[in-house]
PDB file of N, CA and C in Angstrom:
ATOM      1  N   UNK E   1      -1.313 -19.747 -15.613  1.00  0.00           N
ATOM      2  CA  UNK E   1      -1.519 -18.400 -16.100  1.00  0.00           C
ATOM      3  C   UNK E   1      -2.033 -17.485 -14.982  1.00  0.00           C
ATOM      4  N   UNK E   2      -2.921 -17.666 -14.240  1.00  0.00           N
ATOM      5  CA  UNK E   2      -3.458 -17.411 -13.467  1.00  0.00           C
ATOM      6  C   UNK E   2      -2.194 -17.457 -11.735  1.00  0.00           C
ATOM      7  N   UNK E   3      -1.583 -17.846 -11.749  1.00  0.00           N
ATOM      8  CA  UNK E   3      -0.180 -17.354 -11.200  1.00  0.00           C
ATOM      9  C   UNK E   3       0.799 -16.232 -11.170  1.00  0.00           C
ATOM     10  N   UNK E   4       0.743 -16.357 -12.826  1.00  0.00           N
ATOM     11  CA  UNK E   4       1.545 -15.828 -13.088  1.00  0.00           C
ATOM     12  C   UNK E   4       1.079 -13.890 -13.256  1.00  0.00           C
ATOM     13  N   UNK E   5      -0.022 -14.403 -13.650  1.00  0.00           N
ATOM     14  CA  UNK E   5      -0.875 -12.504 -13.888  1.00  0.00           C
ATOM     15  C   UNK E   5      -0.659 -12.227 -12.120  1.00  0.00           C
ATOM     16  N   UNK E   6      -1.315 -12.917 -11.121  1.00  0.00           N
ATOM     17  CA  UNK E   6      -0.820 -12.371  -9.502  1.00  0.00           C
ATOM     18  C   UNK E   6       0.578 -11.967  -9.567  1.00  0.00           C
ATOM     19  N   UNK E   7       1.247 -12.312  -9.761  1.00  0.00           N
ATOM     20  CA  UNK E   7       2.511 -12.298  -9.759  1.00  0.00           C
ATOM     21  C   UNK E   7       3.026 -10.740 -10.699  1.00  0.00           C
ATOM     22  N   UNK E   8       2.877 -10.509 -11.592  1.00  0.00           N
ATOM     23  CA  UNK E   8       2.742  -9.402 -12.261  1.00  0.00           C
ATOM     24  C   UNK E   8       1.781  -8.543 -11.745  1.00  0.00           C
ATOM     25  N   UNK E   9       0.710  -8.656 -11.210  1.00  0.00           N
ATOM     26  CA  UNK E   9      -0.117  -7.307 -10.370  1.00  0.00           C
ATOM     27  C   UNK E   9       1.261  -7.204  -9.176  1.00  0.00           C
ATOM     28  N   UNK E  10       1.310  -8.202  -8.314  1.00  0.00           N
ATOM     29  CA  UNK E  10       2.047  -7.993  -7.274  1.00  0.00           C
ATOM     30  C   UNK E  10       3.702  -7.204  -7.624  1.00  0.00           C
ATOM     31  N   UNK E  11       4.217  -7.293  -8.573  1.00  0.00           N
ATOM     32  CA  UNK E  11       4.987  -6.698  -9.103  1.00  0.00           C
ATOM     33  C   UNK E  11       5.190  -5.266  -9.296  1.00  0.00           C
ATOM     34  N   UNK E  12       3.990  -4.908 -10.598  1.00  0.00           N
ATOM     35  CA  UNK E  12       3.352  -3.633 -10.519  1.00  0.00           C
ATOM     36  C   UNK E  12       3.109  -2.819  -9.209  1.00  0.00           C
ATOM     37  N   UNK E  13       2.556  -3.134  -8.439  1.00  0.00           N
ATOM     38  CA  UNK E  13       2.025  -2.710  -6.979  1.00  0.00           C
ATOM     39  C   UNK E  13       3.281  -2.244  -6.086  1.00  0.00           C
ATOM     40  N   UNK E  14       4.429  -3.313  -6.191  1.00  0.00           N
ATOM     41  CA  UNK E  14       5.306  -2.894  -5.638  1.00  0.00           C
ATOM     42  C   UNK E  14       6.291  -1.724  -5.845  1.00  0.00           C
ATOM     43  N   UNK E  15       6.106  -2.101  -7.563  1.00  0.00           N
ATOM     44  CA  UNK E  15       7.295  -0.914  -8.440  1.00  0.00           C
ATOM     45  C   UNK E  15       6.355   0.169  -8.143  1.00  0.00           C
ATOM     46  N   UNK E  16       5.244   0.668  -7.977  1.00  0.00           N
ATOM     47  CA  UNK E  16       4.482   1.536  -7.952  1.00  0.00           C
ATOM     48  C   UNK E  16       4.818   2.387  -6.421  1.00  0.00           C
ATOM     49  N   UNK E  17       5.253   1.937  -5.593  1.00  0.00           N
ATOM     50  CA  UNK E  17       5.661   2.128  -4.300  1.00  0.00           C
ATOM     51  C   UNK E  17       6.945   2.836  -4.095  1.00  0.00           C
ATOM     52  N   UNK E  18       7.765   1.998  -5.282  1.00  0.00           N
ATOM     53  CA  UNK E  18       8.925   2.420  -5.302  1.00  0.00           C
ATOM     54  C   UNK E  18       9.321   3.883  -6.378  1.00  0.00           C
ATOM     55  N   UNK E  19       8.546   3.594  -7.335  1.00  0.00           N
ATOM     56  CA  UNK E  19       8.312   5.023  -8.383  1.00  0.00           C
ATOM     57  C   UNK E  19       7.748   6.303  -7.575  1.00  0.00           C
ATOM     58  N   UNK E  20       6.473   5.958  -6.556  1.00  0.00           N
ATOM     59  CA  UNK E  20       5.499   7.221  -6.017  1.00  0.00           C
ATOM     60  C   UNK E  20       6.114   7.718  -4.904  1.00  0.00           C
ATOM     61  N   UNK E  21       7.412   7.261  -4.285  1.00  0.00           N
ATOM     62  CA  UNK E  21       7.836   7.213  -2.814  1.00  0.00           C
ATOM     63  C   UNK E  21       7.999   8.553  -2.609  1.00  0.00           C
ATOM     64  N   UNK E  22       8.793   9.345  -3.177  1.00  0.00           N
ATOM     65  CA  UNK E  22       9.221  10.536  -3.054  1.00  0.00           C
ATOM     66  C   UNK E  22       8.154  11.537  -3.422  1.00  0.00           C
ATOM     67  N   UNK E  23       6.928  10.984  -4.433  1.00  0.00           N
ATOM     68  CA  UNK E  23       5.784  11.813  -3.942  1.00  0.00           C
ATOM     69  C   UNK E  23       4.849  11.686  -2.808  1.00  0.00           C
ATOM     70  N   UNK E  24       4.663  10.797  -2.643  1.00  0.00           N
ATOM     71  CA  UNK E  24       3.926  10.392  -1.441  1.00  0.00           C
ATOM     72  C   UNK E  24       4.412  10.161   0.068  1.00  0.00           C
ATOM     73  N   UNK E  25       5.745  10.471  -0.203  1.00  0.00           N
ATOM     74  CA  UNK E  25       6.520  10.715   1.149  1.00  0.00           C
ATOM     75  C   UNK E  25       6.315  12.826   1.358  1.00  0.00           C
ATOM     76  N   UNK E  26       6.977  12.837   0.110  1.00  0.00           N
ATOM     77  CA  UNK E  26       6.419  14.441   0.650  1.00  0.00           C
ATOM     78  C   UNK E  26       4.956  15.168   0.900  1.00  0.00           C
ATOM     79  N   UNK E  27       3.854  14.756   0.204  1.00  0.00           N
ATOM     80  CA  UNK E  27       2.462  14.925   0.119  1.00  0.00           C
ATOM     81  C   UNK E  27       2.148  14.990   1.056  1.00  0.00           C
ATOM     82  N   UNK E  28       2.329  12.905   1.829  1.00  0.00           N
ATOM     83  CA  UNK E  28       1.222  12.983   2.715  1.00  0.00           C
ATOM     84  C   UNK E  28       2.005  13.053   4.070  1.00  0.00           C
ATOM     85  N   UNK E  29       3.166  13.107   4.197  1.00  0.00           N
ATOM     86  CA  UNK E  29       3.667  13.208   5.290  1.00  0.00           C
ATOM     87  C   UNK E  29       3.701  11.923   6.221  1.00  0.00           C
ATOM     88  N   UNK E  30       3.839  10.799   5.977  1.00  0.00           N
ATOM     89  CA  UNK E  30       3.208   9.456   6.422  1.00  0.00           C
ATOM     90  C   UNK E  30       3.606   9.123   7.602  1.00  0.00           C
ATOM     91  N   UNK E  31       3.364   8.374   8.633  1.00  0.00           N
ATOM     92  CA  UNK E  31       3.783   7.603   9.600  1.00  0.00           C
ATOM     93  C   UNK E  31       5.167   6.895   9.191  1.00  0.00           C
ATOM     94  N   UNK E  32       3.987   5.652   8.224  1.00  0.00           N
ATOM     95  CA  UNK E  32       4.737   4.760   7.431  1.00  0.00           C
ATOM     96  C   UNK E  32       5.405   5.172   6.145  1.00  0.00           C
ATOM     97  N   UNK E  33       6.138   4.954   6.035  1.00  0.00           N
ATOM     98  CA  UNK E  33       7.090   5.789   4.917  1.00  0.00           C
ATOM     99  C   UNK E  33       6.759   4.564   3.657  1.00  0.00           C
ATOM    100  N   UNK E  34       6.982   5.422   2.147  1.00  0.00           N
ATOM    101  CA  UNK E  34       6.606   4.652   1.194  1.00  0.00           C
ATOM    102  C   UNK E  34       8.083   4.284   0.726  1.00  0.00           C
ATOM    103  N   UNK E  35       8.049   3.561  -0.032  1.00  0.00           N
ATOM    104  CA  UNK E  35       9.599   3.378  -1.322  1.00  0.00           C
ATOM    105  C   UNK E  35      10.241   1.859  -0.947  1.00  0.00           C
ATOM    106  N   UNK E  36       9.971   1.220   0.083  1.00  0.00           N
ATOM    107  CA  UNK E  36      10.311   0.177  -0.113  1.00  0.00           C
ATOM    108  C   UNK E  36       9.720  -0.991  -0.999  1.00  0.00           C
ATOM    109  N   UNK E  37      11.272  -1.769  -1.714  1.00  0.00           N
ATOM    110  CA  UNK E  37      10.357  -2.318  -2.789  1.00  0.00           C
ATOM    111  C   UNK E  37      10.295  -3.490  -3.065  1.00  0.00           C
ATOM    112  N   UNK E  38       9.765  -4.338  -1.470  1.00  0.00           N
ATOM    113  CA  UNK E  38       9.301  -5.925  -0.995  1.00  0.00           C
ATOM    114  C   UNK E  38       7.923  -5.275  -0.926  1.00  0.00           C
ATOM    115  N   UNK E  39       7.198  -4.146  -0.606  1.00  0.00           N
ATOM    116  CA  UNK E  39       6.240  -3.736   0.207  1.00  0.00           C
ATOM    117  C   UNK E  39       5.370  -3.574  -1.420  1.00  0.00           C
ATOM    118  N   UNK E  40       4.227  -3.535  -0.662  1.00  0.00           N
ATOM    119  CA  UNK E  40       2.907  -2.824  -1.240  1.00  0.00           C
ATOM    120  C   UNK E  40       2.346  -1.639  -1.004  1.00  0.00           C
ATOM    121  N   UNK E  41       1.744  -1.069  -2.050  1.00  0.00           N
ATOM    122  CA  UNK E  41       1.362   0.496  -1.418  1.00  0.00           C
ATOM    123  C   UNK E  41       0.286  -0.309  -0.435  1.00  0.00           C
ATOM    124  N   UNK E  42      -0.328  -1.270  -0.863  1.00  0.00           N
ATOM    125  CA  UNK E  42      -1.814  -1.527  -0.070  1.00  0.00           C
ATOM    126  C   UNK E  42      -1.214  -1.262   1.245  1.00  0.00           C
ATOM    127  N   UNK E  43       0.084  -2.367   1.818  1.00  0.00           N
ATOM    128  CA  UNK E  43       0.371  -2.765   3.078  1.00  0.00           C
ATOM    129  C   UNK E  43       0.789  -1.106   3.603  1.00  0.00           C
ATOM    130  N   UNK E  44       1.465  -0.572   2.960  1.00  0.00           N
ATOM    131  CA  UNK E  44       1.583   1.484   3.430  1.00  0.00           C
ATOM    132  C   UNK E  44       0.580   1.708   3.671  1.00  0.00           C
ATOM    133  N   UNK E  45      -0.323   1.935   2.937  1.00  0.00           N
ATOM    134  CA  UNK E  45      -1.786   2.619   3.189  1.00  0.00           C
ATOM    135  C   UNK E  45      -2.202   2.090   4.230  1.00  0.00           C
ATOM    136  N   UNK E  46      -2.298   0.632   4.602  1.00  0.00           N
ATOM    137  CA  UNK E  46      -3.222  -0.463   5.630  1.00  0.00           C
ATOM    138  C   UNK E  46      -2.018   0.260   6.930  1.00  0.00           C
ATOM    139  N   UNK E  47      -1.206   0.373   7.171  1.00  0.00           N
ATOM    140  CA  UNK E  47      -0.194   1.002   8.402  1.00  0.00           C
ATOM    141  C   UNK E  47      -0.397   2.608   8.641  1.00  0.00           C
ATOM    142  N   UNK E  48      -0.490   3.192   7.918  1.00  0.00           N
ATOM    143  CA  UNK E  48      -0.860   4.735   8.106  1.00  0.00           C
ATOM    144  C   UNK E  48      -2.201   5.032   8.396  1.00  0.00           C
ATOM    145  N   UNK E  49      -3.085   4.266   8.255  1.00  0.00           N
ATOM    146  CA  UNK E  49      -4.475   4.079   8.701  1.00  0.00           C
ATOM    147  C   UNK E  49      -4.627   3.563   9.744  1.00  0.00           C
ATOM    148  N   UNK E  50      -3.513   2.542  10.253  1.00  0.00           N
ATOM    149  CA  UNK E  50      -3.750   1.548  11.480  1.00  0.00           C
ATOM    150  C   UNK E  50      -3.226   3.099  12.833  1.00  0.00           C
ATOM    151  N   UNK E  51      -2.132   3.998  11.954  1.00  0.00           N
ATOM    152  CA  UNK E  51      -1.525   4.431  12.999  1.00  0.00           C
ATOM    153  C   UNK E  51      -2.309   5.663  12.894  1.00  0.00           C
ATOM    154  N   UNK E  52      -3.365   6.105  12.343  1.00  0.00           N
ATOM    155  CA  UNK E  52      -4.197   7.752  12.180  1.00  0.00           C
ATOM    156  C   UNK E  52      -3.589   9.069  11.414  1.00  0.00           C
ATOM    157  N   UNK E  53      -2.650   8.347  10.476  1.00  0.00           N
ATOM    158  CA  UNK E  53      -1.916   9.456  10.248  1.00  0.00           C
ATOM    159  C   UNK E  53      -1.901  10.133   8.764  1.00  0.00           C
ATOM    160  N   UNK E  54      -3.250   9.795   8.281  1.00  0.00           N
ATOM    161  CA  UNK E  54      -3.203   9.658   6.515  1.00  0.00           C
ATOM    162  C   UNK E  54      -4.614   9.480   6.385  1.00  0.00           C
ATOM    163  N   UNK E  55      -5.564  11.129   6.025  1.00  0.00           N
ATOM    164  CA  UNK E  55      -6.924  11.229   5.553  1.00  0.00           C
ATOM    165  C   UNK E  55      -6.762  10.348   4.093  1.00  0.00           C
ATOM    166  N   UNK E  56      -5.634  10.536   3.291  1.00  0.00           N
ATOM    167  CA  UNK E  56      -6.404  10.166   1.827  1.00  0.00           C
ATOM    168  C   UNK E  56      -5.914   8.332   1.796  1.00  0.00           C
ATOM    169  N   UNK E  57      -5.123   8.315   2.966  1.00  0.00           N
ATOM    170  CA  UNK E  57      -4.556   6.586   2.804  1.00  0.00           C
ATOM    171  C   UNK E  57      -6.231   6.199   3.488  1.00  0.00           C
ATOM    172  N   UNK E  58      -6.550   6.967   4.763  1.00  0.00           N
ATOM    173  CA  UNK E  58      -7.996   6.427   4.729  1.00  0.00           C
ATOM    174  C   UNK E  58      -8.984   6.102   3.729  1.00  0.00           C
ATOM    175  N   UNK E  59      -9.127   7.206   2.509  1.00  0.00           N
ATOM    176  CA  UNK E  59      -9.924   7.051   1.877  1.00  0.00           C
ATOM    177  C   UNK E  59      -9.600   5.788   0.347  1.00  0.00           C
ATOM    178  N   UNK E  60      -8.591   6.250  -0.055  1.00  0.00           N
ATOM    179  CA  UNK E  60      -7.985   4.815  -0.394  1.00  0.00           C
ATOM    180  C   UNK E  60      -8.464   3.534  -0.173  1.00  0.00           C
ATOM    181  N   UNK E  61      -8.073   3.427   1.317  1.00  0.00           N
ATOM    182  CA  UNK E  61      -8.368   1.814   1.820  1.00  0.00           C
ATOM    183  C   UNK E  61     -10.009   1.537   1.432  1.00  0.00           C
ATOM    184  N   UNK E  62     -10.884   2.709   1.695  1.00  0.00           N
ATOM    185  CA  UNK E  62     -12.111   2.493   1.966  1.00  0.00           C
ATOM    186  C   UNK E  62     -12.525   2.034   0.364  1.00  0.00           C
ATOM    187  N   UNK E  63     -11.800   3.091  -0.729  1.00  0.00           N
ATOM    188  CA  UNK E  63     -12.232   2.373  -2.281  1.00  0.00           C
ATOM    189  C   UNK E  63     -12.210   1.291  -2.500  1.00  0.00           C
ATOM    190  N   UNK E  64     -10.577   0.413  -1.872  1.00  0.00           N
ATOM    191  CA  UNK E  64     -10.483  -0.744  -2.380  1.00  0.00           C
ATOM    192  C   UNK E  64     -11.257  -1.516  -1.202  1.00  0.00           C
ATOM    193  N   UNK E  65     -11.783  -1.281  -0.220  1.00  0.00           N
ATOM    194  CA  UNK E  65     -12.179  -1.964   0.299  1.00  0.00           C
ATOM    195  C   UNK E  65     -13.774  -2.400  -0.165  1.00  0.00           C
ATOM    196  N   UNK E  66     -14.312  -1.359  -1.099  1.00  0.00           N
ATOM    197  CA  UNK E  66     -15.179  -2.142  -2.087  1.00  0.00           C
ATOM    198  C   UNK E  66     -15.073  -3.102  -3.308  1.00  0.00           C
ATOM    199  N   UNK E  67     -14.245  -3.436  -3.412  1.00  0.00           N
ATOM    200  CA  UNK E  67     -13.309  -4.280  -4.578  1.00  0.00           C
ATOM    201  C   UNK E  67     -13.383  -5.394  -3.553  1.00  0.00           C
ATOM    202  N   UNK E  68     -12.779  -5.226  -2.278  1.00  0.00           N
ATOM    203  CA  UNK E  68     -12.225  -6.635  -1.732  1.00  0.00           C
ATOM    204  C   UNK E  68     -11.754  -6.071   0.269  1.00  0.00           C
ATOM    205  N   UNK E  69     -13.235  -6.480   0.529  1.00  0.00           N
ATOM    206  CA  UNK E  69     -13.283  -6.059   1.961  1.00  0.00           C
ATOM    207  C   UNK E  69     -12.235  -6.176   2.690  1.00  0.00           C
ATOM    208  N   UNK E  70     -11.663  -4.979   3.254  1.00  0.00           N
ATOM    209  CA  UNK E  70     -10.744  -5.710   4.466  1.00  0.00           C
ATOM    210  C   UNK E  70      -9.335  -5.397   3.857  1.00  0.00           C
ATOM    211  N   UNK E  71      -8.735  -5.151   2.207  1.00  0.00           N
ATOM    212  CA  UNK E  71      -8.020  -5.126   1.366  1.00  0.00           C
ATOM    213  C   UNK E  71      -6.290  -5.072   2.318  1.00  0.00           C
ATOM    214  N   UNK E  72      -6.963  -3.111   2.732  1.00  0.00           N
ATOM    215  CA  UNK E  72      -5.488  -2.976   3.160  1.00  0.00           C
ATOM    216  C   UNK E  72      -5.057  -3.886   4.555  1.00  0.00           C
ATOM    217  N   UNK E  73      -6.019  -4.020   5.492  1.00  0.00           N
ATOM    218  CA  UNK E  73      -5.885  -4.742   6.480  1.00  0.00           C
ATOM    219  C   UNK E  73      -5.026  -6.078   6.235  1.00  0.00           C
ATOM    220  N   UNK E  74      -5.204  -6.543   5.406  1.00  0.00           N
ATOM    221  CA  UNK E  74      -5.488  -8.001   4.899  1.00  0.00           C
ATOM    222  C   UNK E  74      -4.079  -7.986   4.291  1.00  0.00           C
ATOM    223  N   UNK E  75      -3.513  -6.624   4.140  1.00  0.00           N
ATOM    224  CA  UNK E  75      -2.055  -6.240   2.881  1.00  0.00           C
ATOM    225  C   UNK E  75      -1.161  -6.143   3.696  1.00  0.00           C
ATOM    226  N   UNK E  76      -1.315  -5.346   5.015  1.00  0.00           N
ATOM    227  CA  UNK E  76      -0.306  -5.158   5.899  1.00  0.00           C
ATOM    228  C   UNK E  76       1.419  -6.427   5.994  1.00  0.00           C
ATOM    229  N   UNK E  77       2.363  -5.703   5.571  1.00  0.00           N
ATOM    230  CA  UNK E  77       3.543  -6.605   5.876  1.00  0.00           C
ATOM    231  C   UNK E  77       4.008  -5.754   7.027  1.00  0.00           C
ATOM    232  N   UNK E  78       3.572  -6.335   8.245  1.00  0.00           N
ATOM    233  CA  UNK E  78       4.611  -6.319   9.351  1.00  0.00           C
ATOM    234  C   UNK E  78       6.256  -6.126   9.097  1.00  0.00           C
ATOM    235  N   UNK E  79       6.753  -7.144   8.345  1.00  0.00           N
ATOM    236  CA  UNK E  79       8.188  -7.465   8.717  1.00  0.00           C
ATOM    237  C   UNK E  79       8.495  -6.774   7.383  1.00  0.00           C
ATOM    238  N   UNK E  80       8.184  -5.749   7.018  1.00  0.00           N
ATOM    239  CA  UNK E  80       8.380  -5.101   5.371  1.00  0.00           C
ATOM    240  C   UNK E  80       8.559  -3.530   5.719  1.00  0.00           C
ATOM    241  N   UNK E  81       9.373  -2.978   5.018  1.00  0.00           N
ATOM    242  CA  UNK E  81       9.667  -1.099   5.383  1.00  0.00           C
ATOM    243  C   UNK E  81       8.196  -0.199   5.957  1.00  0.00           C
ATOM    244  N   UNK E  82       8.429   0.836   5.080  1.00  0.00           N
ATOM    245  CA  UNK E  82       7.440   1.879   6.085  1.00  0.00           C
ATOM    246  C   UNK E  82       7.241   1.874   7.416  1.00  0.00           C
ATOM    247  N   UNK E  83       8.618   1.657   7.777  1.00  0.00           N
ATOM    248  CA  UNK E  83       8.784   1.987   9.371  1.00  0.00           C
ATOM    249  C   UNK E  83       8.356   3.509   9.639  1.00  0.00           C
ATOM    250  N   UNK E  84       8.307   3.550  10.668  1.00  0.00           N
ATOM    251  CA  UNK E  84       7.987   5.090  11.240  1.00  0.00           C
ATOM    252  C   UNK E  84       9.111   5.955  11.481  1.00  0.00           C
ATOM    253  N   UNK E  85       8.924   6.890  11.525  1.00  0.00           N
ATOM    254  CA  UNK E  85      10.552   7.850  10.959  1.00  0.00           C
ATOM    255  C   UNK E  85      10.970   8.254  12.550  1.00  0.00           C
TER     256      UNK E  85
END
């Protein structure tokens, strides 16, 4: 059970990436681009922060990083979209 609920957050998280893309591509103007949908917003947010290019992806990371230190760092997919445009 406990598999399977990760598995469904991780799901959610992703479709959430893929639903917000076109807002959060125009908003924040990103490095890392959102809408791919292997990716996590965490791992977007954790790349637009790595690269300086996103006050509210900063502040973001910093919420969840009271939940679970380190969050977006820790989320980053290298080999996953939000390439840089």
């Amino acid at each position: 059970m406990r598999r399977w609920l990760w598995n469904l957050l991780l799901a959610l998280d992703q479709g959430m990436n893929v639903l917000l893309a076109p807002l959060l591509n125009a908003a924040l103007q990103p490095a890392a681009r959102f809408g791919d949908p292997d990716e996590t917003l965490s791992s977007v947010f954790g790349k637009n922060v790595a690269s300086g290019e996103c006050r509210l992806c900063r502040w973001l990371c910093r919420l969840l990083d009271r939940i679970d230190p380190g969050h977006c760092e820790k989320s980053i997919e290298h080999d996953e979209g939000g390439r840089s445009r």
